[in-house]
Coordinates of C-alpha atoms in Angstrom, one line a residue:
I11 CA -13.8 6.7 11.9
K12 CA -14.3 6.3 15.7
E13 CA -16.7 3.9 14.8
L14 CA -15.0 2.0 13.0
V15 CA -12.6 1.3 15.4
P16 CA -13.5 1.7 18.9
S17 CA -10.6 1.8 20.9
I18 CA -9.6 5.3 19.6
T19 CA -11.3 6.4 22.4
E20 CA -10.5 4.2 24.4
K21 CA -6.5 5.3 24.0
N22 CA -8.0 9.0 24.1
L23 CA -6.3 9.2 20.4
V24 CA -6.5 12.4 18.5
V25 CA -7.9 11.4 14.9
D26 CA -7.9 14.0 11.6
G27 CA -9.8 12.8 8.9
Q28 CA -8.6 15.2 5.7
Y29 CA -11.1 14.9 2.5
Q30 CA -11.2 17.3 -0.1
E31 CA -13.9 19.8 0.0
E32 CA -15.1 19.1 -3.4
K33 CA -17.7 16.5 -3.4
M34 CA -16.7 12.5 -4.9
M35 CA -18.6 10.2 -6.2
Y36 CA -17.1 6.7 -7.3
L37 CA -18.6 2.9 -7.2
A38 CA -17.1 1.1 -4.9
D39 CA -18.1 -2.0 -2.6
E40 CA -18.3 -0.7 0.4
S41 CA -17.7 -3.7 2.9
I42 CA -14.0 -4.6 1.4
F43 CA -13.3 -1.1 1.2
R44 CA -14.3 -0.4 4.7
I45 CA -11.7 -3.7 5.9
V46 CA -9.1 -2.2 4.2
V47 CA -9.3 1.1 5.9
Q48 CA -10.5 -0.4 9.2
N49 CA -7.7 -2.9 9.6
L50 CA -4.9 0.1 8.8
I51 CA -6.9 2.3 11.3
S52 CA -6.7 -0.7 14.0
N53 CA -3.0 -1.2 13.4
S54 CA -1.9 2.6 13.9
V55 CA -4.2 2.5 17.2
K56 CA -1.9 -0.3 18.1
Y57 CA 1.1 1.0 17.8
T58 CA 0.8 4.5 19.0
P59 CA 1.0 5.9 22.7
E60 CA -1.8 7.5 24.6
R61 CA -2.7 10.9 23.3
G62 CA -0.9 10.1 20.0
K63 CA -2.9 11.2 16.3
I64 CA -3.8 9.5 13.6
I65 CA -4.6 10.8 10.3
V66 CA -6.8 9.9 7.3
K67 CA -6.2 10.9 4.4
I68 CA -8.6 10.6 1.2
Q69 CA -7.8 12.6 -2.0
K70 CA -8.5 12.3 -5.8
Q71 CA -6.1 12.4 -8.0
K72 CA -5.7 14.1 -11.6
E73 CA -5.9 10.8 -13.3
K74 CA -9.9 10.0 -13.9
G75 CA -11.2 7.7 -11.3
I76 CA -8.0 7.2 -8.9
L77 CA -8.3 8.1 -5.2
Y78 CA -5.3 8.5 -2.5
I79 CA -5.8 6.8 0.2
E80 CA -3.3 7.7 3.4
V81 CA -3.4 6.3 7.3
A82 CA -0.5 8.4 9.3
D83 CA 0.2 8.0 13.1
N84 CA 3.4 9.8 15.4
G85 CA 3.7 6.0 17.2
Y86 CA 6.5 3.7 17.7
G87 CA 7.2 3.6 14.0
I88 CA 8.8 0.4 12.3
P89 CA 12.5 -0.4 12.4
K90 CA 14.0 -0.5 8.5
D91 CA 14.8 -4.2 9.3
Q92 CA 11.1 -5.0 9.9
Q93 CA 9.7 -3.5 7.3
S94 CA 10.0 -6.3 4.7
Q95 CA 8.1 -8.7 6.9
I96 CA 5.7 -6.4 8.3
F97 CA 3.0 -7.4 5.7
G98 CA 3.6 -11.1 6.4
K99 CA 1.0 -13.6 7.8
L100 CA 0.8 -13.5 11.4
F101 CA 3.8 -10.8 11.8
R102 CA 3.0 -8.9 15.2
A103 CA 5.4 -5.8 15.9
D104 CA 4.4 -6.6 19.6
N105 CA 8.4 -8.0 20.2
V106 CA 10.1 -5.1 18.8
F107 CA 8.2 -2.7 21.1
G108 CA 7.9 -5.2 23.8
L109 CA 4.1 -4.6 23.7
D110 CA 1.4 -6.8 24.2
T111 CA -1.2 -5.6 21.7
G112 CA -3.4 -8.8 21.3
G113 CA -5.0 -9.5 17.7
T114 CA -3.9 -12.4 15.0
G115 CA -1.4 -10.1 13.4
L116 CA -3.1 -11.1 10.2
G117 CA -4.4 -7.1 9.6
L118 CA -2.0 -6.1 7.4
S119 CA -1.7 -9.2 5.2
I120 CA -5.4 -9.0 4.7
V121 CA -4.9 -5.4 3.5
K122 CA -1.7 -6.4 1.2
K123 CA -4.0 -9.2 -0.2
I124 CA -7.2 -7.7 -1.0
L125 CA -5.4 -4.7 -2.3
E126 CA -3.4 -6.8 -4.8
L127 CA -7.0 -8.6 -5.8
M128 CA -8.1 -5.0 -6.7
G129 CA -4.7 -4.4 -8.8
S130 CA -3.7 -2.1 -6.1
Q131 CA -0.5 -2.3 -3.4
I132 CA 0.4 -0.8 -0.3
H133 CA 3.2 1.5 0.2
L134 CA 4.8 1.9 3.8
H135 CA 7.2 5.0 4.8
S136 CA 8.2 4.7 8.3
E137 CA 11.0 5.4 11.0
S138 CA 11.5 4.0 14.1
G139 CA 10.2 6.8 17.0
K140 CA 8.6 9.3 14.3
G141 CA 5.3 7.0 13.1
S142 CA 4.3 5.5 10.3
T143 CA 2.5 6.1 6.9
F144 CA 0.3 4.0 4.7
S145 CA -1.1 4.5 1.6
F146 CA -2.4 3.5 -1.6
E147 CA -4.7 4.1 -4.8
L148 CA -7.6 2.6 -5.9
Q149 CA -9.1 3.4 -9.5
F150 CA -12.8 3.2 -9.1
E151 CA -15.7 3.9 -11.7
K152 CA -16.5 7.1 -11.4
G153 CA -20.4 7.5 -10.0
I154 CA -22.8 10.0 -11.5
A155 CA -24.8 12.3 -9.0
N156 CA -29.0 11.3 -8.8
N157 CA -30.9 14.1 -7.8
V158 CA -33.8 12.0 -8.2
K159 CA -35.7 10.7 -5.0
E160 CA -36.0 7.0 -6.0
E161 CA -37.5 4.3 -3.4
I162 CA -35.3 2.6 -1.9
I163 CA -36.2 -1.2 -1.1
Q164 CA -34.2 -2.5 1.8
P165 CA -33.6 -6.1 2.2
N166 CA -34.7 -8.3 4.7
Q167 CA -31.6 -9.2 7.0
S168 CA -33.9 -11.5 9.0
L169 CA -34.4 -14.0 6.4
L170 CA -30.3 -15.0 6.8
T171 CA -30.7 -15.0 10.8
E172 CA -29.5 -18.5 12.0
K173 CA -28.8 -19.5 8.4
K174 CA -26.0 -22.4 8.5
V175 CA -23.2 -22.3 5.8
L176 CA -19.9 -24.5 5.0
L177 CA -17.2 -22.4 4.0
V178 CA -14.7 -24.5 2.3
E179 CA -11.6 -22.7 1.7
D180 CA -7.4 -23.4 2.7
N181 CA -6.5 -19.9 2.3
K182 CA -6.4 -18.5 6.2
I183 CA -7.0 -14.9 4.9
N184 CA -10.1 -15.8 2.3
Q185 CA -11.6 -17.5 5.8
M186 CA -11.2 -14.5 7.8
I187 CA -13.0 -12.4 5.8
T188 CA -15.7 -14.6 4.5
Q189 CA -16.7 -15.3 8.1
K190 CA -16.6 -11.6 8.9
M191 CA -18.7 -11.0 6.1
L192 CA -21.4 -14.0 6.9
E193 CA -21.6 -13.3 10.8
K194 CA -22.4 -9.3 10.0
R195 CA -25.5 -10.7 8.8
G196 CA -26.5 -13.3 11.4
I197 CA -25.2 -16.0 9.6
S198 CA -23.8 -19.0 11.4
C199 CA -20.2 -20.1 9.8
K200 CA -18.5 -23.3 10.0
I201 CA -15.1 -23.7 8.2
I202 CA -13.2 -26.8 6.5
D203 CA -10.0 -26.4 5.4
N204 CA -10.6 -29.3 2.5
G205 CA -12.5 -31.4 0.2
E206 CA -12.2 -34.8 1.9
D207 CA -13.4 -33.4 5.1
A208 CA -16.0 -31.3 3.6
I209 CA -17.3 -34.3 2.1
E210 CA -18.0 -36.4 5.1
D211 CA -18.9 -33.5 7.3
V212 CA -22.2 -32.8 4.7
K213 CA -23.0 -36.5 5.0
V214 CA -24.0 -35.9 9.0
N215 CA -24.7 -32.0 8.7
N216 CA -27.3 -30.4 7.0
Y217 CA -26.4 -26.3 5.8
D218 CA -28.4 -23.5 3.9
L219 CA -25.4 -23.3 1.5
I220 CA -21.7 -24.3 0.7
L221 CA -19.3 -22.1 -0.4
M222 CA -16.3 -23.9 -1.8
D223 CA -12.9 -22.8 -3.2
V224 CA -12.5 -24.2 -6.8
H225 CA -8.9 -25.0 -6.2
L226 CA -9.0 -27.3 -3.3
P227 CA -5.3 -29.4 -2.4
G228 CA -6.1 -32.8 -2.8
I229 CA -9.6 -33.1 -4.2

């Protein structure tokens, strides 16, 4: 958990990971799952004072293939009148608490969008001065343990280094997620938010790949 969010150590926060002892194997997109959990933990770190506590809980539900994930903190909490706005784009609770945490205010909006695309939804329980708990459930295909050692062929990530990609996408959240995933692989990413500008751009610039939204405004 501390590797996901290094600022945990900087603020001297106590982190408790609660997982079932029973071995669980599920098939999932690791990078997307990581983005969701990382954003929830980062949000708790921002709004939990030094030496506070964060609990990350993962449990198997009775229903087949469903996992319950919860990130709770004992931080400042979110006032009731602000809770309906917390998942909106660019919402930051800094003004509520008189803080300056930095960031874009997109973290919880990204979480909400990703979970909706995966057929789930984020739940919030919070009281001002008593902390916040974010939770969700996800349906996964159950994996099967394989005790046979297989040769794992590692992809040559160096082939992606310094490649140039043009991302044509008008949704700000999709822009951020895609850019993060590309740059993590050492790929240079330029973003244009409409088709007309993209057409003009490729007349004068060369790219190794163009990723284009199929529903763009104006074209």
